[in-house]
Short mmCIF file of N, CA and C in Angstrom, two decimals:
data_model
loop_
_atom_site.label_atom_id
_atom_site.label_comp_id
_atom_site.label_asym_id
_atom_site.label_seq_id
_atom_site.Cartn_x
_atom_site.Cartn_y
_atom_site.Cartn_z
N MET H 260 32.19 13.58 43.12
CA MET H 260 33.28 14.05 42.28
C MET H 260 33.49 15.54 42.55
N THR H 261 34.65 15.87 43.02
CA THR H 261 34.96 17.27 43.29
C THR H 261 35.86 17.80 42.19
N THR H 262 35.45 18.90 41.64
CA THR H 262 36.28 19.56 40.63
C THR H 262 36.76 20.87 41.21
N TYR H 263 38.03 21.05 41.21
CA TYR H 263 38.61 22.27 41.74
C TYR H 263 39.83 22.64 40.91
N ILE H 264 40.23 23.88 41.03
CA ILE H 264 41.38 24.39 40.30
C ILE H 264 42.52 24.57 41.30
N PHE H 265 43.67 24.10 40.94
CA PHE H 265 44.84 24.30 41.79
C PHE H 265 45.17 25.79 41.85
N PHE H 266 45.78 26.19 42.95
CA PHE H 266 46.12 27.60 43.15
C PHE H 266 47.04 28.11 42.05
N ASP H 267 48.01 27.31 41.64
CA ASP H 267 48.93 27.74 40.58
C ASP H 267 48.19 28.01 39.27
N ASP H 268 47.26 27.13 38.95
CA ASP H 268 46.49 27.32 37.71
C ASP H 268 45.60 28.56 37.79
N ALA H 269 44.97 28.76 38.94
CA ALA H 269 44.11 29.93 39.11
C ALA H 269 44.93 31.21 39.04
N LEU H 270 46.09 31.20 39.67
CA LEU H 270 46.96 32.38 39.63
C LEU H 270 47.44 32.67 38.22
N ARG H 271 47.77 31.62 37.47
CA ARG H 271 48.21 31.79 36.09
C ARG H 271 47.09 32.37 35.23
N MET H 272 45.85 31.91 35.46
CA MET H 272 44.72 32.45 34.70
C MET H 272 44.50 33.93 35.02
N LEU H 273 44.61 34.29 36.29
CA LEU H 273 44.44 35.69 36.67
C LEU H 273 45.53 36.57 36.09
N VAL H 274 46.76 36.09 36.10
CA VAL H 274 47.87 36.87 35.54
C VAL H 274 47.68 37.04 34.04
N ASN H 275 47.28 35.97 33.35
CA ASN H 275 47.04 36.06 31.91
C ASN H 275 45.91 37.04 31.60
N ALA H 276 44.84 36.99 32.38
CA ALA H 276 43.73 37.91 32.15
C ALA H 276 44.17 39.36 32.38
N PHE H 277 44.98 39.58 33.41
CA PHE H 277 45.48 40.93 33.68
C PHE H 277 46.36 41.42 32.54
N LEU H 278 47.27 40.58 32.08
CA LEU H 278 48.17 40.99 31.00
C LEU H 278 47.42 41.26 29.71
N ILE H 279 46.45 40.41 29.41
CA ILE H 279 45.65 40.61 28.19
C ILE H 279 44.86 41.91 28.29
N SER H 280 44.28 42.19 29.46
CA SER H 280 43.52 43.43 29.60
C SER H 280 44.43 44.65 29.52
N ALA H 281 45.64 44.55 30.04
CA ALA H 281 46.58 45.68 29.96
C ALA H 281 46.97 45.94 28.51
N VAL H 282 47.23 44.88 27.75
CA VAL H 282 47.60 45.03 26.34
C VAL H 282 46.43 45.62 25.55
N MET H 283 45.22 45.16 25.83
CA MET H 283 44.05 45.69 25.12
C MET H 283 43.82 47.16 25.47
N LEU H 284 44.06 47.54 26.72
CA LEU H 284 43.90 48.94 27.11
C LEU H 284 44.92 49.83 26.41
N ILE H 285 46.15 49.37 26.32
CA ILE H 285 47.19 50.15 25.63
C ILE H 285 46.87 50.27 24.14
N ALA H 286 46.39 49.16 23.54
CA ALA H 286 46.04 49.20 22.12
C ALA H 286 44.86 50.15 21.87
N ALA H 287 43.86 50.09 22.72
CA ALA H 287 42.69 50.96 22.55
C ALA H 287 43.06 52.43 22.73
N SER H 288 43.93 52.71 23.68
CA SER H 288 44.33 54.11 23.87
C SER H 288 45.17 54.59 22.70
N GLY H 289 45.99 53.71 22.13
CA GLY H 289 46.77 54.08 20.96
C GLY H 289 45.89 54.38 19.77
N ILE H 290 44.87 53.56 19.58
CA ILE H 290 43.93 53.80 18.48
C ILE H 290 43.18 55.10 18.70
N GLY H 291 42.74 55.33 19.94
CA GLY H 291 42.04 56.58 20.25
C GLY H 291 42.89 57.80 20.01
N LEU H 292 44.15 57.74 20.43
CA LEU H 292 45.05 58.87 20.20
C LEU H 292 45.30 59.09 18.71
N ALA H 293 45.40 58.00 17.94
CA ALA H 293 45.59 58.14 16.50
C ALA H 293 44.38 58.80 15.85
N VAL H 294 43.19 58.44 16.30
CA VAL H 294 41.98 59.05 15.75
C VAL H 294 41.93 60.54 16.09
N ILE H 295 42.25 60.88 17.33
CA ILE H 295 42.24 62.29 17.74
C ILE H 295 43.28 63.08 16.96
N GLU H 296 44.45 62.51 16.78
CA GLU H 296 45.50 63.20 16.03
C GLU H 296 45.09 63.42 14.58
N THR H 297 44.45 62.43 13.98
CA THR H 297 43.98 62.56 12.60
C THR H 297 42.92 63.64 12.50
N MET H 298 42.01 63.68 13.48
CA MET H 298 40.97 64.71 13.46
C MET H 298 41.58 66.10 13.61
N GLU H 299 42.61 66.23 14.43
CA GLU H 299 43.24 67.53 14.60
C GLU H 299 44.00 67.96 13.35
N LYS H 300 44.63 67.01 12.67
CA LYS H 300 45.38 67.35 11.45
C LYS H 300 44.46 67.78 10.33
N THR H 301 43.32 67.11 10.19
CA THR H 301 42.42 67.45 9.10
C THR H 301 41.61 68.70 9.40
N GLY H 302 41.50 69.05 10.66
CA GLY H 302 40.76 70.25 11.03
C GLY H 302 39.27 70.10 10.94
N VAL H 303 38.78 68.90 10.83
CA VAL H 303 37.34 68.66 10.76
C VAL H 303 36.78 68.71 12.17
N ARG H 304 35.83 69.60 12.36
CA ARG H 304 35.19 69.71 13.67
C ARG H 304 33.69 69.62 13.48
N GLN H 305 33.06 68.81 14.26
CA GLN H 305 31.61 68.73 14.21
C GLN H 305 31.06 69.73 15.21
N THR H 306 30.25 70.65 14.71
CA THR H 306 29.72 71.67 15.59
C THR H 306 28.51 71.14 16.33
N SER H 307 28.41 71.51 17.56
CA SER H 307 27.29 71.11 18.39
C SER H 307 26.19 72.16 18.28
N PRO H 308 24.93 71.73 18.31
CA PRO H 308 23.84 72.72 18.26
C PRO H 308 23.86 73.66 19.45
N LYS H 309 24.47 73.27 20.54
CA LYS H 309 24.52 74.11 21.73
C LYS H 309 25.38 75.36 21.50
N GLN H 310 26.28 75.32 20.54
CA GLN H 310 27.16 76.45 20.28
C GLN H 310 26.42 77.62 19.63
N PHE H 311 25.26 77.37 19.04
CA PHE H 311 24.55 78.41 18.32
C PHE H 311 23.45 79.05 19.16
N ARG H 312 23.34 78.70 20.41
CA ARG H 312 22.29 79.28 21.26
C ARG H 312 22.72 80.58 21.85
#
């Protein structure tokens, strides 16, 4: 019994994976930018111990 995936199905899976990863990357970058913008608006800065040396 040979199990194989047709080329069309494999190509569709790869395209879907690419599109999903692109959407997730855009969403993650949007969330990251929102967090950075919120931190800049509030003016909260965490000081690093290296700054006091």
